[in-house]
mmCIF file of N, CA and C in Angstrom:
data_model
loop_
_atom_site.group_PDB
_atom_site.id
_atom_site.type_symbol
_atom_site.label_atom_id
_atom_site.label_comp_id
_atom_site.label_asym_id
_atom_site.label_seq_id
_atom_site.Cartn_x
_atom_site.Cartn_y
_atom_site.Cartn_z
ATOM 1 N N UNK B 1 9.639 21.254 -22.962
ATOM 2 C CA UNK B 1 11.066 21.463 -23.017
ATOM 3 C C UNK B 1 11.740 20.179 -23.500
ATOM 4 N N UNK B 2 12.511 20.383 -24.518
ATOM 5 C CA UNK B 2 13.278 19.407 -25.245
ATOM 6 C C UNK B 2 14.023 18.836 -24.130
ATOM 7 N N UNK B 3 14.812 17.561 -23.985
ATOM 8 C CA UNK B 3 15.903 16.752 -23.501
ATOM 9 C C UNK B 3 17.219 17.034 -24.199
ATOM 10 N N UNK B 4 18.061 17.567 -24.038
ATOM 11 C CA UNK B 4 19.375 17.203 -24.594
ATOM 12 C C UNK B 4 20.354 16.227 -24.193
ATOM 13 N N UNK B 5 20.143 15.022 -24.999
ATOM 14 C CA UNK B 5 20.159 13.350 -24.605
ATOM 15 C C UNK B 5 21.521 13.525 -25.887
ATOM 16 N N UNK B 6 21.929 12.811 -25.297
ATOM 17 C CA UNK B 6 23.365 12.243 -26.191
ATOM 18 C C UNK B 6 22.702 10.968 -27.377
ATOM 19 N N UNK B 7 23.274 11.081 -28.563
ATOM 20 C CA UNK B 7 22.634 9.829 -29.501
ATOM 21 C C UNK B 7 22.585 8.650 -28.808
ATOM 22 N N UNK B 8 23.582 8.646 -28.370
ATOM 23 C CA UNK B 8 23.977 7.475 -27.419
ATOM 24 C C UNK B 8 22.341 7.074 -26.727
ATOM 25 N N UNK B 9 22.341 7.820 -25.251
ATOM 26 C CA UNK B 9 21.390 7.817 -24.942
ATOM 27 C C UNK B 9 19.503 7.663 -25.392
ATOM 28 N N UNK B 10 19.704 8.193 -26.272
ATOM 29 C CA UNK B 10 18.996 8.223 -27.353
ATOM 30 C C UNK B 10 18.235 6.786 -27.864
ATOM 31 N N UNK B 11 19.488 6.384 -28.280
ATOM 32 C CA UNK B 11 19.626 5.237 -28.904
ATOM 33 C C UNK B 11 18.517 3.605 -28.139
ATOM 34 N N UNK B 12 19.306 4.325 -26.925
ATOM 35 C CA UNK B 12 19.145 3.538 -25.600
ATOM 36 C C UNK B 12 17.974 2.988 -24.953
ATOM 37 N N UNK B 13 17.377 4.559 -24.812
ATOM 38 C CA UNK B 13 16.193 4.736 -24.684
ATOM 39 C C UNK B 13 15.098 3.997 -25.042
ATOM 40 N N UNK B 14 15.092 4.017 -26.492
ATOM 41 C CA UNK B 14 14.504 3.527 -27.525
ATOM 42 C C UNK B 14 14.269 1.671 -27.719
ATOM 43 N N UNK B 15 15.892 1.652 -27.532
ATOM 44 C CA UNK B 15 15.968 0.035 -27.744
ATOM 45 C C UNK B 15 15.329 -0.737 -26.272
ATOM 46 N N UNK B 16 15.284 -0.088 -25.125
ATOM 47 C CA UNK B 16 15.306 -0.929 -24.257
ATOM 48 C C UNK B 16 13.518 -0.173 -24.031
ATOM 49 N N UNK B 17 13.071 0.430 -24.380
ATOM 50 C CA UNK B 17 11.804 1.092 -24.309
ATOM 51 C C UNK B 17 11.382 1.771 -23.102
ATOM 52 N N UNK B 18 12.240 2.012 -22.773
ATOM 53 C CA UNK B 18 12.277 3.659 -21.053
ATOM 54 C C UNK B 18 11.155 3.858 -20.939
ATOM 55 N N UNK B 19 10.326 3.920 -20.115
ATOM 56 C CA UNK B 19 9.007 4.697 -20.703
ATOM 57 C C UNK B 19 9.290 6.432 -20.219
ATOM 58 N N UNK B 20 8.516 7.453 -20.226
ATOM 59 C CA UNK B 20 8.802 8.755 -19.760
ATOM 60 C C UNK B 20 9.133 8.957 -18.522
ATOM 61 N N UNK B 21 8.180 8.309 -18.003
ATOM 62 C CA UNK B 21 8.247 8.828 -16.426
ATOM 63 C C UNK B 21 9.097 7.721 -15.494
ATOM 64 N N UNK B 22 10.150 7.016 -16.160
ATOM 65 C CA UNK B 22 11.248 6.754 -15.839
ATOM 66 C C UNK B 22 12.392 8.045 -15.553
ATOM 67 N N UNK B 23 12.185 8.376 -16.960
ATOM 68 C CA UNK B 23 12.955 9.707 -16.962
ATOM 69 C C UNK B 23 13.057 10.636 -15.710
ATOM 70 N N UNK B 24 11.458 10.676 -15.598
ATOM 71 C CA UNK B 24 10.903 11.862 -14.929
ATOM 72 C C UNK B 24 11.407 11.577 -13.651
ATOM 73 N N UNK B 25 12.042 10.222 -12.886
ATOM 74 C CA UNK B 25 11.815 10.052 -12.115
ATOM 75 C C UNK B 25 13.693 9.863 -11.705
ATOM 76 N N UNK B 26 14.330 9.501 -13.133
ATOM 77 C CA UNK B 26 15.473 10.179 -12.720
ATOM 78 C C UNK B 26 16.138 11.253 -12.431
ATOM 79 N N UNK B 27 15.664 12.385 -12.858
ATOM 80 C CA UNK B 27 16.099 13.806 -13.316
ATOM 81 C C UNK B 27 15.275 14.185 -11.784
ATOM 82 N N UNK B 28 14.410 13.835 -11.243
ATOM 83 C CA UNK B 28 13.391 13.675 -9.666
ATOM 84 C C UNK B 28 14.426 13.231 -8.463
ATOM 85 N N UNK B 29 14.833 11.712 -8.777
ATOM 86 C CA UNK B 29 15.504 11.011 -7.938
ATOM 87 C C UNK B 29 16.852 10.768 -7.927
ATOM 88 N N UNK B 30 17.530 11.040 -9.156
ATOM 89 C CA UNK B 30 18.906 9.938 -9.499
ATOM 90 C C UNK B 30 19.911 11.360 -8.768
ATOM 91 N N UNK B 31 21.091 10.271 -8.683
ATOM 92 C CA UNK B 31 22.374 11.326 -8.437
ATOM 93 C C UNK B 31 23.166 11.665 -9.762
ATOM 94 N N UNK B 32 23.529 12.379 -9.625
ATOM 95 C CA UNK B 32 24.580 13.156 -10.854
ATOM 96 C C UNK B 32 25.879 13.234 -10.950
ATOM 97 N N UNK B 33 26.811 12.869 -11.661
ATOM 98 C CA UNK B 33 28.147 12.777 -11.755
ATOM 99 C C UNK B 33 28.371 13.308 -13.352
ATOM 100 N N UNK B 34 29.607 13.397 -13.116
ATOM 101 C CA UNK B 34 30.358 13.823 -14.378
ATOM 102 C C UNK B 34 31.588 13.681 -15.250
ATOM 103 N N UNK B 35 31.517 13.693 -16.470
ATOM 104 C CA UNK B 35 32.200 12.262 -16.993
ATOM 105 C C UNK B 35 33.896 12.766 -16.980
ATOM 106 N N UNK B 36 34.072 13.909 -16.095
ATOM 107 C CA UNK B 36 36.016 13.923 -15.702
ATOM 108 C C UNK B 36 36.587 14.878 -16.867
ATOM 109 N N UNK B 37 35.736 14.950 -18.199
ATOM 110 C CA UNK B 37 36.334 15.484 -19.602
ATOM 111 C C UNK B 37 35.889 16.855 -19.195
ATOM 112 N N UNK B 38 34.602 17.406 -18.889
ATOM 113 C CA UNK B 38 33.975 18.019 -18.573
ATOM 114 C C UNK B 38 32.750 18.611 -19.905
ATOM 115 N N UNK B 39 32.348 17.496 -20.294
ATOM 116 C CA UNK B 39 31.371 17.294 -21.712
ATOM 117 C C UNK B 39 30.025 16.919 -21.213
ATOM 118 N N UNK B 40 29.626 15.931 -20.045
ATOM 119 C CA UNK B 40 28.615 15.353 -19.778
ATOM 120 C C UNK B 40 28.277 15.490 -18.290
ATOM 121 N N UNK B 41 27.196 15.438 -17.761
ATOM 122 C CA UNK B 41 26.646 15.085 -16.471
ATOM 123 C C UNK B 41 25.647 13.582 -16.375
ATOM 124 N N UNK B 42 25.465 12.790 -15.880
ATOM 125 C CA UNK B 42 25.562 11.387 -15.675
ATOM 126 C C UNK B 42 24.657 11.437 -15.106
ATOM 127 N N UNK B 43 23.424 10.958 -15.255
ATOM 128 C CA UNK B 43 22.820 11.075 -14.284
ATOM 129 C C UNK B 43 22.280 8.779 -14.120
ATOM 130 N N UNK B 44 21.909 8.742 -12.607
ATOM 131 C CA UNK B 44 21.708 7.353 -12.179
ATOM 132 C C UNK B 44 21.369 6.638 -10.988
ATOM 133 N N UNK B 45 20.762 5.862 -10.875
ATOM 134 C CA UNK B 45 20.083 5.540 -9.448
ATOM 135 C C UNK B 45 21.054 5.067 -8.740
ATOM 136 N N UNK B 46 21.446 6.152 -7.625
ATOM 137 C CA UNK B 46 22.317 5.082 -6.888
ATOM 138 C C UNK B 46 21.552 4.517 -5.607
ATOM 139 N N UNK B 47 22.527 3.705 -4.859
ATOM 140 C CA UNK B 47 21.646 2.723 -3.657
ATOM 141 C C UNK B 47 20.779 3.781 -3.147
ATOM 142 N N UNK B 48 21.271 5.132 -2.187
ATOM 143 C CA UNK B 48 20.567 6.050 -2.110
ATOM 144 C C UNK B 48 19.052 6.542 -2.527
ATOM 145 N N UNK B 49 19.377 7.216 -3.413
ATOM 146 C CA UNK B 49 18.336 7.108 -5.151
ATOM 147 C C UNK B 49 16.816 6.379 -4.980
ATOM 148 N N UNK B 50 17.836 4.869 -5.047
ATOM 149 C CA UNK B 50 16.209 4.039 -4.833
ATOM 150 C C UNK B 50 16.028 3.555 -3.540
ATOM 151 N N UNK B 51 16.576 4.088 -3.252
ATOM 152 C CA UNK B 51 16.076 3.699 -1.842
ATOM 153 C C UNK B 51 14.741 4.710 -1.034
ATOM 154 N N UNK B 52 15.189 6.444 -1.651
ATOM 155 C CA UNK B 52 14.357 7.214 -1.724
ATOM 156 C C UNK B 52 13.301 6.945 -2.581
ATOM 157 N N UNK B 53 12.599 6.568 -3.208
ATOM 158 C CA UNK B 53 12.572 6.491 -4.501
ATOM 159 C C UNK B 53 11.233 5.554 -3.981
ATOM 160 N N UNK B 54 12.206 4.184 -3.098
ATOM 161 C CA UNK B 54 11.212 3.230 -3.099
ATOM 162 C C UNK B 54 10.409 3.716 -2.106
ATOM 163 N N UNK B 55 10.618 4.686 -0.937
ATOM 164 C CA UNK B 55 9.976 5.180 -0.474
ATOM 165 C C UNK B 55 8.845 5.767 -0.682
ATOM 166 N N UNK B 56 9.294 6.919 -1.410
ATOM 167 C CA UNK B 56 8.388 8.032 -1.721
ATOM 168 C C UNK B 56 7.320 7.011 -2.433
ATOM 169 N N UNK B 57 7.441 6.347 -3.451
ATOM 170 C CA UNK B 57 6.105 5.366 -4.061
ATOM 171 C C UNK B 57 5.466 4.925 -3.271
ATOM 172 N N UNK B 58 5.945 4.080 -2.096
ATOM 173 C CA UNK B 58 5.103 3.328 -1.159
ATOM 174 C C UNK B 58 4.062 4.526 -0.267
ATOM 175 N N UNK B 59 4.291 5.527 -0.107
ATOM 176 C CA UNK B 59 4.237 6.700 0.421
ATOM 177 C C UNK B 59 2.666 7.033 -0.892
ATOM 178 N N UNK B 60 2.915 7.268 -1.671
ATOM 179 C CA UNK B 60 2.449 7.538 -2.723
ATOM 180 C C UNK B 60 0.926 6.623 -3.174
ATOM 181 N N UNK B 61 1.205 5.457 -3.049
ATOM 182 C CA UNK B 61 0.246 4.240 -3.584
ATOM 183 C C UNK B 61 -0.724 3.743 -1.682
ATOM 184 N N UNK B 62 -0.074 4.186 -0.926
ATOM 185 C CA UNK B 62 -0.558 4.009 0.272
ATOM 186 C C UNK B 62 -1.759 5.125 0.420
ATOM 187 N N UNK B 63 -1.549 6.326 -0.048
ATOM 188 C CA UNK B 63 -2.123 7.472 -0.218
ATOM 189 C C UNK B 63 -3.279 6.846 -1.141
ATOM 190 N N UNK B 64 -2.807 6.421 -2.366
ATOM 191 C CA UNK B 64 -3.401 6.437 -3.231
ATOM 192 C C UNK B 64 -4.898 5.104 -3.285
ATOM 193 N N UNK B 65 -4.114 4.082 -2.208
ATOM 194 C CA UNK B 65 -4.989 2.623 -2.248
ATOM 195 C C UNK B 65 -6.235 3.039 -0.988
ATOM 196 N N UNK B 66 -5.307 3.962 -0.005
ATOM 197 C CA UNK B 66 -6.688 4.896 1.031
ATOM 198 C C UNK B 66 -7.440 5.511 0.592
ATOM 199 N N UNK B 67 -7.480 6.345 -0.662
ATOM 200 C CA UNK B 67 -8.554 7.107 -1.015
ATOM 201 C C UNK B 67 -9.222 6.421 -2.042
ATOM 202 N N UNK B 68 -9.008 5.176 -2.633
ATOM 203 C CA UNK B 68 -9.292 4.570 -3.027
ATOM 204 C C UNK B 68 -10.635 3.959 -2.633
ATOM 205 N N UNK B 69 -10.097 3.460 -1.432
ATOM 206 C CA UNK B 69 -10.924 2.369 0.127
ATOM 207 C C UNK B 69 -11.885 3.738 0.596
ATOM 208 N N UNK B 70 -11.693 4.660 0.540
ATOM 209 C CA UNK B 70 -12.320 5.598 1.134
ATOM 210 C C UNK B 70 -13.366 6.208 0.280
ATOM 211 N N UNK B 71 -13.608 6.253 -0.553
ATOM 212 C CA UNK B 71 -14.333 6.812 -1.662
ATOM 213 C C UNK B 71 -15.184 5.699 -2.634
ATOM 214 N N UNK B 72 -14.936 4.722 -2.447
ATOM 215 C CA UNK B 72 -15.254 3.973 -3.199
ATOM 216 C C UNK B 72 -16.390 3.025 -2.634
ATOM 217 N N UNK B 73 -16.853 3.076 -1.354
ATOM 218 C CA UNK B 73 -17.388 2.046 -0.359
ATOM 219 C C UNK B 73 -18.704 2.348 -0.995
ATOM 220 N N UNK B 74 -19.797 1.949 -1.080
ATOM 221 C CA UNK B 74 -21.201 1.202 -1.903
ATOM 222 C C UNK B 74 -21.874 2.123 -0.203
ATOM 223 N N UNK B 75 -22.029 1.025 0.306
ATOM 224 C CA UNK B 75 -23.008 1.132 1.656
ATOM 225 C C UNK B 75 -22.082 1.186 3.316
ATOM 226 N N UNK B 76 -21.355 2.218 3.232
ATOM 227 C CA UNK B 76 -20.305 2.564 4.090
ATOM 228 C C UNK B 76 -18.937 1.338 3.642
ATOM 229 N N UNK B 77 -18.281 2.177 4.628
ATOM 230 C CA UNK B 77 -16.882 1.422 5.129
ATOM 231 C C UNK B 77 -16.040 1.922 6.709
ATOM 232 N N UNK B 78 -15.622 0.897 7.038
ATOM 233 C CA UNK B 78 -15.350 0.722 8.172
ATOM 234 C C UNK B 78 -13.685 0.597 8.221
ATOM 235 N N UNK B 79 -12.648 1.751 8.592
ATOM 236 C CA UNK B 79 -11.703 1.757 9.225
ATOM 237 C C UNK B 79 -10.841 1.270 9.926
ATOM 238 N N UNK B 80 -9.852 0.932 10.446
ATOM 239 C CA UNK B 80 -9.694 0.764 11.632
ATOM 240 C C UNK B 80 -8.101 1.129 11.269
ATOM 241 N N UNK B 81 -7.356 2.161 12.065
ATOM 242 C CA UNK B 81 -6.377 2.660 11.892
ATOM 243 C C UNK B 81 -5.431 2.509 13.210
ATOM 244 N N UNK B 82 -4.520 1.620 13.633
ATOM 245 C CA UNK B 82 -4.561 0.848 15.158
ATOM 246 C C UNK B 82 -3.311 2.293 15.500
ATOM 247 N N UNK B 83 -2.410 2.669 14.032
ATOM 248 C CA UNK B 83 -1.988 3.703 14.950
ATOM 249 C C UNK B 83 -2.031 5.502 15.121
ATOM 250 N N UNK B 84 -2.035 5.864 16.380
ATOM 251 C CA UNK B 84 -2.781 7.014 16.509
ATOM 252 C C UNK B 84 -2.497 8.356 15.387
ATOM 253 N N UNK B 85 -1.018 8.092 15.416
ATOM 254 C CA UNK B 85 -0.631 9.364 14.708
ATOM 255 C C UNK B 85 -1.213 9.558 12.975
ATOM 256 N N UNK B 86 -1.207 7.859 12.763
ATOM 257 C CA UNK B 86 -1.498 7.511 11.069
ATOM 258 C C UNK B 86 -3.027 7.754 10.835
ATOM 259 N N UNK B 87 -4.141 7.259 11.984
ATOM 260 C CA UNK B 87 -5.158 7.753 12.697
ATOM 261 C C UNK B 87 -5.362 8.950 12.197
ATOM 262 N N UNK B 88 -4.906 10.097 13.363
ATOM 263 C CA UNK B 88 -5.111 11.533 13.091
ATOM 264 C C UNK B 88 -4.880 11.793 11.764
ATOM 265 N N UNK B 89 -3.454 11.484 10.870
ATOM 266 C CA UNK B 89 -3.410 11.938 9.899
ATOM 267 C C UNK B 89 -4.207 12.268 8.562
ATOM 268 N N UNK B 90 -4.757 10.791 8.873
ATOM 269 C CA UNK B 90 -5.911 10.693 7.508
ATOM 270 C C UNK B 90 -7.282 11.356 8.015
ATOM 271 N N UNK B 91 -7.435 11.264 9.713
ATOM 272 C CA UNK B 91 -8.757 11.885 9.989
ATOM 273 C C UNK B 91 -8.643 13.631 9.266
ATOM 274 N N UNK B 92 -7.252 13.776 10.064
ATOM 275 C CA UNK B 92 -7.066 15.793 9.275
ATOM 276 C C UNK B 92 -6.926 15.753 7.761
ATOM 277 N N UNK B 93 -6.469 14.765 6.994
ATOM 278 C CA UNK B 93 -6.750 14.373 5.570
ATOM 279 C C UNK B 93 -8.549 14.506 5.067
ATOM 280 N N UNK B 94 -9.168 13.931 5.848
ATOM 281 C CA UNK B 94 -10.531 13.839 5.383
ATOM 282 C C UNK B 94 -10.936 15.260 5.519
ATOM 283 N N UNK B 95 -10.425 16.176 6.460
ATOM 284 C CA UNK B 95 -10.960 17.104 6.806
ATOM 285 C C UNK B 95 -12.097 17.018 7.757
ATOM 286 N N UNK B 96 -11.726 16.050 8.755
ATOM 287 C CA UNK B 96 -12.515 16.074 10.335
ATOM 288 C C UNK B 96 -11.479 16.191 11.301
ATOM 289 N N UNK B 97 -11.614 16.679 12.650
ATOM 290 C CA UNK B 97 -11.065 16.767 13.803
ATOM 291 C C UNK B 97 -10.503 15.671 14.214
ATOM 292 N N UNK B 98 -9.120 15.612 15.216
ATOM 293 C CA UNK B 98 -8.484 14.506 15.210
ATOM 294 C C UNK B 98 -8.967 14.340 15.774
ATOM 295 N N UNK B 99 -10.376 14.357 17.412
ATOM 296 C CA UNK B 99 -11.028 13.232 17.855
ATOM 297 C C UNK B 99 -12.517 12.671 17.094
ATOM 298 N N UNK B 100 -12.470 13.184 15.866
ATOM 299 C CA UNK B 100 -13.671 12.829 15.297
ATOM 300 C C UNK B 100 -14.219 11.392 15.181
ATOM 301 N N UNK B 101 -15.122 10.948 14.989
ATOM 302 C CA UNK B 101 -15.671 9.542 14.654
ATOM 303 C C UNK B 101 -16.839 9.681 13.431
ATOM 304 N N UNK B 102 -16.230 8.948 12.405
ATOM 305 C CA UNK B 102 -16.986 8.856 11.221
ATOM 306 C C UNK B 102 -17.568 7.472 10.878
ATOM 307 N N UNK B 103 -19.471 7.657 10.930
ATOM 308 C CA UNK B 103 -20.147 6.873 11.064
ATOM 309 C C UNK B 103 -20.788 6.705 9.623
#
């Protein structure tokens, strides 16, 4: 599906080198306003925005650096998850029982 980007925008894009999933991540995250004429919708990170935003990534790469650590170990790896709930979570993530112990 095409973008219908103003030249402007366009322009913008280009010069400052956006990459895509900037985009992706405004049209995802940003708030929306409108420019009063009733021609445009605005879209832009507000404090809000990234604040969600910075979340959801950390959320995201935390996920991502665990299965990482988890999959990747040579001759085991060793855990230690001090809290319970974050614990259970990844144990029901692995797909073992939350009192399980993986040796």
């Amino acid at each position: 599906m095409a973008l219908a980007l103003a030249a402007h925008a366009r322009t913008r894009i280009e010069q400052r080198a956006i990459a895509p999933e900037a985009l992706d991540e405004l049209f995802d995250w940003g708030r929306e306003a409108f420019d009063h004429r009733g021609h445009a919708t605005i879209l832009y990170f507000g404090a809000d925005a990234r604040r969600r935003l910075r979340r959801h990534r950390a959320r995201f790469y935390a996920v991502l650096f665990y299965r990482i650590l988890l999959t990747r170990a040579m001759s085991g790896c060793y855990l230690w998850i001090e809290d319970e709930e974050t614990r259970n979570h990844v144990l029901a993530s692995l797909g073992c029982g939350a009192d399980a112990r993986i040796e």
